[in-house]
Amino acid sequence: MATIDLIVLGMLKKEPLSAYDLQKQVEYRNISKWVKISTPSIYKKVIQLEENGYIKSRIEKEGRMPEKSIYSLTEKGNEQFQRLMKEISCKPIHLFLDFNAVIVNLESLPKEKQAECLQEIGSNIKVLKGYLEENLAAKENDPEIPATGMAVLHQQYTLAQAIETWIDTLKIEQPGQSRKTDVLTKKESFANE
Protein backbone atom coordinates (compact mmCIF):
# COMPACT_ATOMS: atom_id res chain seq x y z
CA MET A 1 0.00 0.00 0.00
CA ALA A 2 1.48 3.31 -1.13
CA THR A 3 0.38 5.24 1.97
CA ILE A 4 2.26 2.87 4.31
CA ASP A 5 5.31 3.12 2.05
CA LEU A 6 5.12 6.89 2.23
CA ILE A 7 4.75 6.94 6.03
CA VAL A 8 7.76 4.65 6.54
CA LEU A 9 9.94 6.35 3.92
CA GLY A 10 9.02 9.77 5.32
CA MET A 11 10.05 8.78 8.85
CA LEU A 12 13.32 7.30 7.61
CA LYS A 13 13.98 10.41 5.54
CA LYS A 14 14.18 12.34 8.82
CA GLU A 15 16.36 9.85 10.70
CA PRO A 16 17.49 6.20 10.72
CA LEU A 17 15.21 4.03 12.88
CA SER A 18 14.60 0.42 13.82
CA ALA A 19 11.30 -1.23 12.86
CA TYR A 20 10.35 -1.07 16.55
CA ASP A 21 11.05 2.68 16.63
CA LEU A 22 8.99 3.16 13.47
CA GLN A 23 6.10 1.30 15.06
CA LYS A 24 6.41 3.36 18.27
CA GLN A 25 6.36 6.61 16.29
CA VAL A 26 3.22 5.46 14.46
CA GLU A 27 1.61 4.80 17.85
CA TYR A 28 2.84 8.02 19.48
CA ARG A 29 1.79 10.17 16.55
CA ASN A 30 -1.57 8.30 16.31
CA ILE A 31 -1.02 7.73 12.61
CA SER A 32 -3.19 4.61 12.64
CA LYS A 33 -6.17 6.84 13.52
CA TRP A 34 -6.04 8.59 10.13
CA VAL A 35 -4.19 6.16 7.83
CA LYS A 36 -4.89 2.42 7.63
CA ILE A 37 -1.65 1.11 9.09
CA SER A 38 -0.99 -1.57 11.69
CA THR A 39 2.05 -2.75 13.64
CA PRO A 40 2.44 -5.99 11.64
CA SER A 41 2.16 -4.02 8.40
CA ILE A 42 5.10 -1.81 9.44
CA TYR A 43 7.37 -4.80 10.03
CA LYS A 44 6.33 -6.40 6.72
CA LYS A 45 6.73 -3.09 4.92
CA VAL A 46 10.29 -2.58 6.23
CA ILE A 47 11.30 -5.98 4.84
CA GLN A 48 9.62 -5.23 1.50
CA LEU A 49 11.17 -1.76 1.22
CA GLU A 50 14.62 -3.19 1.92
CA GLU A 51 14.13 -5.95 -0.66
CA ASN A 52 13.20 -3.26 -3.21
CA GLY A 53 16.32 -1.24 -2.41
CA TYR A 54 14.46 1.76 -0.97
CA ILE A 55 16.02 1.37 2.47
CA LYS A 56 19.13 -0.32 3.83
CA SER A 57 19.88 -1.72 7.25
CA ARG A 58 22.85 -1.89 9.54
CA ILE A 59 23.11 -3.97 12.70
CA GLU A 60 23.55 -2.05 15.92
CA LYS A 61 24.18 -3.29 19.44
CA GLU A 62 23.97 -1.19 22.58
CA GLY A 63 25.46 -2.63 25.76
CA ARG A 64 23.74 -5.83 26.79
CA MET A 65 20.74 -5.23 24.57
CA PRO A 66 20.20 -7.63 21.66
CA GLU A 67 21.29 -6.58 18.20
CA LYS A 68 18.77 -4.64 16.15
CA SER A 69 18.54 -3.51 12.56
CA ILE A 70 18.58 0.24 11.99
CA TYR A 71 17.08 1.32 8.68
CA SER A 72 17.93 4.36 6.59
CA LEU A 73 16.79 5.73 3.27
CA THR A 74 18.76 4.99 0.10
CA GLU A 75 18.96 7.35 -2.88
CA LYS A 76 16.44 5.08 -4.64
CA GLY A 77 14.24 5.35 -1.52
CA ASN A 78 14.46 9.14 -1.58
CA GLU A 79 13.35 9.13 -5.23
CA GLN A 80 10.47 6.77 -4.34
CA PHE A 81 9.50 9.05 -1.42
CA GLN A 82 9.31 12.05 -3.75
CA ARG A 83 7.40 10.06 -6.39
CA LEU A 84 4.85 8.88 -3.80
CA MET A 85 4.43 12.40 -2.41
CA LYS A 86 3.53 13.62 -5.90
CA GLU A 87 1.43 10.57 -6.80
CA ILE A 88 -0.68 10.55 -3.64
CA SER A 89 -1.16 14.33 -3.53
CA CYS A 90 -2.50 14.24 -7.13
CA LYS A 91 -5.10 11.53 -6.45
CA PRO A 92 -8.77 12.46 -6.09
CA ILE A 93 -9.80 12.56 -2.45
CA HIS A 94 -12.20 9.89 -1.24
CA LEU A 95 -13.70 9.80 2.22
CA PHE A 96 -14.78 6.34 3.22
CA LEU A 97 -16.88 6.38 6.36
CA ASP A 98 -18.05 2.91 7.37
CA PHE A 99 -21.13 4.26 9.14
CA ASN A 100 -22.50 5.46 5.78
CA ALA A 101 -23.48 1.83 5.15
CA VAL A 102 -25.85 2.22 8.12
CA ILE A 103 -27.14 5.59 6.92
CA VAL A 104 -28.11 4.31 3.45
CA ASN A 105 -30.00 1.40 5.05
CA LEU A 106 -31.83 3.31 7.80
CA GLU A 107 -35.15 3.16 5.98
CA SER A 108 -35.10 -0.63 6.32
CA LEU A 109 -35.47 -0.32 10.10
CA PRO A 110 -38.39 0.72 12.28
CA LYS A 111 -38.21 4.38 13.40
CA GLU A 112 -37.02 3.55 16.93
CA LYS A 113 -34.18 1.37 15.57
CA GLN A 114 -33.22 4.15 13.15
CA ALA A 115 -32.97 6.55 16.07
CA GLU A 116 -30.85 4.02 18.03
CA CYS A 117 -28.40 3.67 15.12
CA LEU A 118 -28.08 7.43 14.75
CA GLN A 119 -27.59 7.77 18.49
CA GLU A 120 -24.79 5.16 18.40
CA ILE A 121 -23.05 6.92 15.51
CA GLY A 122 -23.44 10.23 17.33
CA SER A 123 -21.98 8.73 20.52
CA ASN A 124 -18.99 7.34 18.63
CA ILE A 125 -18.36 10.72 17.01
CA LYS A 126 -18.44 12.35 20.46
CA VAL A 127 -15.88 9.80 21.71
CA LEU A 128 -13.66 10.52 18.71
CA LYS A 129 -14.02 14.26 19.22
CA GLY A 130 -13.09 13.90 22.91
CA TYR A 131 -10.04 11.84 22.00
CA LEU A 132 -8.96 14.46 19.45
CA GLU A 133 -9.54 17.30 21.93
CA GLU A 134 -7.32 15.53 24.48
CA ASN A 135 -4.60 14.99 21.88
CA LEU A 136 -4.76 18.56 20.68
CA ALA A 137 -4.49 19.89 24.24
CA ALA A 138 -1.63 17.51 25.12
CA LYS A 139 0.37 18.13 21.96
CA GLU A 140 -0.43 21.76 21.11
CA ASN A 141 2.68 23.15 22.80
CA ASP A 142 4.95 20.13 22.40
CA PRO A 143 7.92 21.24 20.26
CA GLU A 144 8.54 17.61 19.22
CA ILE A 145 5.23 17.47 17.34
CA PRO A 146 5.67 18.79 13.80
CA ALA A 147 3.28 21.49 12.60
CA THR A 148 2.11 19.11 9.88
CA GLY A 149 1.17 16.53 12.51
CA MET A 150 -0.85 19.15 14.36
CA ALA A 151 -2.49 20.14 11.07
CA VAL A 152 -3.73 16.57 10.62
CA LEU A 153 -5.08 16.53 14.20
CA HIS A 154 -6.92 19.80 13.50
CA GLN A 155 -8.23 18.36 10.20
CA GLN A 156 -9.57 15.27 11.97
CA TYR A 157 -11.17 17.42 14.69
CA THR A 158 -12.86 19.65 12.09
CA LEU A 159 -14.15 16.56 10.27
CA ALA A 160 -15.47 15.07 13.54
CA GLN A 161 -17.24 18.36 14.32
CA ALA A 162 -18.82 18.44 10.86
CA ILE A 163 -20.03 14.83 11.16
CA GLU A 164 -21.38 15.53 14.65
CA THR A 165 -23.34 18.50 13.30
CA TRP A 166 -24.57 16.46 10.36
CA ILE A 167 -25.75 13.57 12.60
CA ASP A 168 -27.51 16.05 14.89
CA THR A 169 -29.36 17.57 11.93
CA LEU A 170 -30.18 14.26 10.25
CA LYS A 171 -33.90 13.90 10.66
CA ILE A 172 -35.84 10.69 10.56
CA GLU A 173 -38.51 11.03 7.93
CA GLN A 174 -41.83 11.55 9.70
CA PRO A 175 -44.97 9.75 8.52
CA GLY A 176 -46.59 11.76 5.76
CA GLN A 177 -43.43 13.81 5.12
CA SER A 178 -42.02 13.36 1.65
CA ARG A 179 -38.38 12.42 1.13
CA LYS A 180 -37.94 15.53 -1.05
CA THR A 181 -39.10 17.79 1.79
CA ASP A 182 -36.84 15.97 4.26
CA VAL A 183 -33.79 16.37 2.01
CA LEU A 184 -34.58 20.07 1.47
CA THR A 185 -34.91 20.56 5.22
CA LYS A 186 -31.44 19.06 5.71
CA LYS A 187 -29.95 21.19 2.94
CA GLU A 188 -31.51 24.34 4.42
CA SER A 189 -30.21 23.55 7.91
CA PHE A 190 -26.65 23.14 6.56
CA ALA A 191 -26.93 26.34 4.54
CA ASN A 192 -27.97 28.28 7.64
CA GLU A 193 -24.94 27.14 9.68
PDB file of N, CA and C in Angstrom, residues 9-49:
ATOM      1  N   LEU A   9       8.860   5.629   4.592  1.00  0.00           N
ATOM      2  CA  LEU A   9       9.943   6.346   3.922  1.00  0.00           C
ATOM      3  C   LEU A   9      10.092   7.762   4.476  1.00  0.00           C
ATOM      4  N   GLY A  10       8.971   8.408   4.762  1.00  0.00           N
ATOM      5  CA  GLY A  10       9.020   9.766   5.323  1.00  0.00           C
ATOM      6  C   GLY A  10       9.688   9.812   6.688  1.00  0.00           C
ATOM      7  N   MET A  11       9.402   8.825   7.526  1.00  0.00           N
ATOM      8  CA  MET A  11      10.046   8.781   8.851  1.00  0.00           C
ATOM      9  C   MET A  11      11.545   8.532   8.709  1.00  0.00           C
ATOM     10  N   LEU A  12      11.903   7.626   7.804  1.00  0.00           N
ATOM     11  CA  LEU A  12      13.320   7.305   7.613  1.00  0.00           C
ATOM     12  C   LEU A  12      14.068   8.419   6.884  1.00  0.00           C
ATOM     13  N   LYS A  13      13.350   9.256   6.179  1.00  0.00           N
ATOM     14  CA  LYS A  13      13.983  10.414   5.545  1.00  0.00           C
ATOM     15  C   LYS A  13      14.506  11.375   6.614  1.00  0.00           C
ATOM     16  N   LYS A  14      13.789  11.446   7.729  1.00  0.00           N
ATOM     17  CA  LYS A  14      14.178  12.345   8.821  1.00  0.00           C
ATOM     18  C   LYS A  14      15.335  11.790   9.639  1.00  0.00           C
ATOM     19  N   GLU A  15      15.304  10.464   9.882  1.00  0.00           N
ATOM     20  CA  GLU A  15      16.356   9.853  10.700  1.00  0.00           C
ATOM     21  C   GLU A  15      16.313   8.333  10.574  1.00  0.00           C
ATOM     22  N   PRO A  16      17.470   7.664  10.707  1.00  0.00           N
ATOM     23  CA  PRO A  16      17.487   6.197  10.719  1.00  0.00           C
ATOM     24  C   PRO A  16      16.767   5.675  11.965  1.00  0.00           C
ATOM     25  N   LEU A  17      15.985   4.609  11.779  1.00  0.00           N
ATOM     26  CA  LEU A  17      15.206   4.035  12.880  1.00  0.00           C
ATOM     27  C   LEU A  17      15.126   2.529  12.735  1.00  0.00           C
ATOM     28  N   SER A  18      14.897   1.861  13.854  1.00  0.00           N
ATOM     29  CA  SER A  18      14.604   0.422  13.819  1.00  0.00           C
ATOM     30  C   SER A  18      13.123   0.250  13.495  1.00  0.00           C
ATOM     31  N   ALA A  19      12.720  -0.956  13.126  1.00  0.00           N
ATOM     32  CA  ALA A  19      11.304  -1.229  12.855  1.00  0.00           C
ATOM     33  C   ALA A  19      10.477  -0.974  14.111  1.00  0.00           C
ATOM     34  N   TYR A  20      11.040  -1.318  15.273  1.00  0.00           N
ATOM     35  CA  TYR A  20      10.349  -1.073  16.545  1.00  0.00           C
ATOM     36  C   TYR A  20      10.132   0.428  16.746  1.00  0.00           C
ATOM     37  N   ASP A  21      11.171   1.235  16.477  1.00  0.00           N
ATOM     38  CA  ASP A  21      11.049   2.681  16.632  1.00  0.00           C
ATOM     39  C   ASP A  21      10.034   3.263  15.650  1.00  0.00           C
ATOM     40  N   LEU A  22       9.994   2.727  14.438  1.00  0.00           N
ATOM     41  CA  LEU A  22       8.987   3.158  13.467  1.00  0.00           C
ATOM     42  C   LEU A  22       7.582   2.896  14.011  1.00  0.00           C
ATOM     43  N   GLN A  23       7.402   1.688  14.514  1.00  0.00           N
ATOM     44  CA  GLN A  23       6.103   1.303  15.059  1.00  0.00           C
ATOM     45  C   GLN A  23       5.723   2.191  16.248  1.00  0.00           C
ATOM     46  N   LYS A  24       6.678   2.494  17.111  1.00  0.00           N
ATOM     47  CA  LYS A  24       6.412   3.359  18.272  1.00  0.00           C
ATOM     48  C   LYS A  24       6.038   4.775  17.835  1.00  0.00           C
ATOM     49  N   GLN A  25       6.706   5.270  16.792  1.00  0.00           N
ATOM     50  CA  GLN A  25       6.358   6.606  16.289  1.00  0.00           C
ATOM     51  C   GLN A  25       4.954   6.623  15.700  1.00  0.00           C
ATOM     52  N   VAL A  26       4.580   5.558  15.005  1.00  0.00           N
ATOM     53  CA  VAL A  26       3.223   5.465  14.460  1.00  0.00           C
ATOM     54  C   VAL A  26       2.216   5.506  15.608  1.00  0.00           C
ATOM     55  N   GLU A  27       2.501   4.795  16.683  1.00  0.00           N
ATOM     56  CA  GLU A  27       1.612   4.802  17.846  1.00  0.00           C
ATOM     57  C   GLU A  27       1.579   6.175  18.507  1.00  0.00           C
ATOM     58  N   TYR A  28       2.760   6.739  18.776  1.00  0.00           N
ATOM     59  CA  TYR A  28       2.843   8.018  19.480  1.00  0.00           C
ATOM     60  C   TYR A  28       2.165   9.133  18.695  1.00  0.00           C
ATOM     61  N   ARG A  29       2.364   9.123  17.389  1.00  0.00           N
ATOM     62  CA  ARG A  29       1.787  10.173  16.551  1.00  0.00           C
ATOM     63  C   ARG A  29       0.358   9.851  16.121  1.00  0.00           C
ATOM     64  N   ASN A  30      -0.188   8.713  16.596  1.00  0.00           N
ATOM     65  CA  ASN A  30      -1.570   8.301  16.313  1.00  0.00           C
ATOM     66  C   ASN A  30      -1.862   8.199  14.818  1.00  0.00           C
ATOM     67  N   ILE A  31      -0.861   7.810  14.059  1.00  0.00           N
ATOM     68  CA  ILE A  31      -1.015   7.730  12.609  1.00  0.00           C
ATOM     69  C   ILE A  31      -2.073   6.712  12.212  1.00  0.00           C
ATOM     70  N   SER A  32      -2.201   5.640  12.994  1.00  0.00           N
ATOM     71  CA  SER A  32      -3.190   4.613  12.645  1.00  0.00           C
ATOM     72  C   SER A  32      -4.626   5.107  12.796  1.00  0.00           C
ATOM     73  N   LYS A  33      -4.827   6.266  13.403  1.00  0.00           N
ATOM     74  CA  LYS A  33      -6.170   6.839  13.520  1.00  0.00           C
ATOM     75  C   LYS A  33      -6.617   7.494  12.220  1.00  0.00           C
ATOM     76  N   TRP A  34      -5.668   7.883  11.361  1.00  0.00           N
ATOM     77  CA  TRP A  34      -6.045   8.586  10.132  1.00  0.00           C
ATOM     78  C   TRP A  34      -5.480   7.974   8.862  1.00  0.00           C
ATOM     79  N   VAL A  35      -4.665   6.924   8.984  1.00  0.00           N
ATOM     80  CA  VAL A  35      -4.187   6.159   7.831  1.00  0.00           C
ATOM     81  C   VAL A  35      -4.288   4.684   8.215  1.00  0.00           C
ATOM     82  N   LYS A  36      -4.790   3.845   7.305  1.00  0.00           N
ATOM     83  CA  LYS A  36      -4.888   2.420   7.629  1.00  0.00           C
ATOM     84  C   LYS A  36      -3.486   1.825   7.667  1.00  0.00           C
ATOM     85  N   ILE A  37      -2.993   1.642   8.883  1.00  0.00           N
ATOM     86  CA  ILE A  37      -1.648   1.109   9.093  1.00  0.00           C
ATOM     87  C   ILE A  37      -1.667   0.365  10.423  1.00  0.00           C
ATOM     88  N   SER A  38      -1.022  -0.787  10.458  1.00  0.00           N
ATOM     89  CA  SER A  38      -0.987  -1.575  11.692  1.00  0.00           C
ATOM     90  C   SER A  38       0.460  -1.940  12.006  1.00  0.00           C
ATOM     91  N   THR A  39       0.704  -2.366  13.234  1.00  0.00           N
ATOM     92  CA  THR A  39       2.054  -2.754  13.640  1.00  0.00           C
ATOM     93  C   THR A  39       2.619  -3.860  12.759  1.00  0.00           C
ATOM     94  N   PRO A  40       1.885  -4.954  12.517  1.00  0.00           N
ATOM     95  CA  PRO A  40       2.443  -5.993  11.641  1.00  0.00           C
ATOM     96  C   PRO A  40       2.749  -5.465  10.237  1.00  0.00           C
ATOM     97  N   SER A  41       1.921  -4.536   9.746  1.00  0.00           N
ATOM     98  CA  SER A  41       2.164  -4.020   8.399  1.00  0.00           C
ATOM     99  C   SER A  41       3.452  -3.215   8.340  1.00  0.00           C
ATOM    100  N   ILE A  42       3.845  -2.580   9.424  1.00  0.00           N
ATOM    101  CA  ILE A  42       5.105  -1.815   9.442  1.00  0.00           C
ATOM    102  C   ILE A  42       6.288  -2.768   9.314  1.00  0.00           C
ATOM    103  N   TYR A  43       6.273  -3.837  10.093  1.00  0.00           N
ATOM    104  CA  TYR A  43       7.372  -4.803  10.033  1.00  0.00           C
ATOM    105  C   TYR A  43       7.471  -5.447   8.644  1.00  0.00           C
ATOM    106  N   LYS A  44       6.329  -5.815   8.074  1.00  0.00           N
ATOM    107  CA  LYS A  44       6.325  -6.395   6.724  1.00  0.00           C
ATOM    108  C   LYS A  44       6.802  -5.379   5.701  1.00  0.00           C
ATOM    109  N   LYS A  45       6.384  -4.138   5.869  1.00  0.00           N
ATOM    110  CA  LYS A  45       6.734  -3.086   4.921  1.00  0.00           C
ATOM    111  C   LYS A  45       8.229  -2.807   4.941  1.00  0.00           C
ATOM    112  N   VAL A  46       8.843  -2.814   6.122  1.00  0.00           N
ATOM    113  CA  VAL A  46      10.286  -2.576   6.232  1.00  0.00           C
ATOM    114  C   VAL A  46      11.049  -3.639   5.436  1.00  0.00           C
ATOM    115  N   ILE A  47      10.647  -4.885   5.580  1.00  0.00           N
ATOM    116  CA  ILE A  47      11.300  -5.979   4.839  1.00  0.00           C
ATOM    117  C   ILE A  47      11.128  -5.765   3.333  1.00  0.00           C
ATOM    118  N   GLN A  48       9.914  -5.448   2.922  1.00  0.00           N
ATOM    119  CA  GLN A  48       9.623  -5.233   1.505  1.00  0.00           C
ATOM    120  C   GLN A  48      10.402  -4.038   0.946  1.00  0.00           C
ATOM    121  N   LEU A  49      10.449  -2.941   1.690  1.00  0.00           N
ATOM    122  CA  LEU A  49      11.169  -1.755   1.220  1.00  0.00           C
ATOM    123  C   LEU A  49      12.664  -2.030   1.095  1.00  0.00           C
TER     124      LEU A  49
END
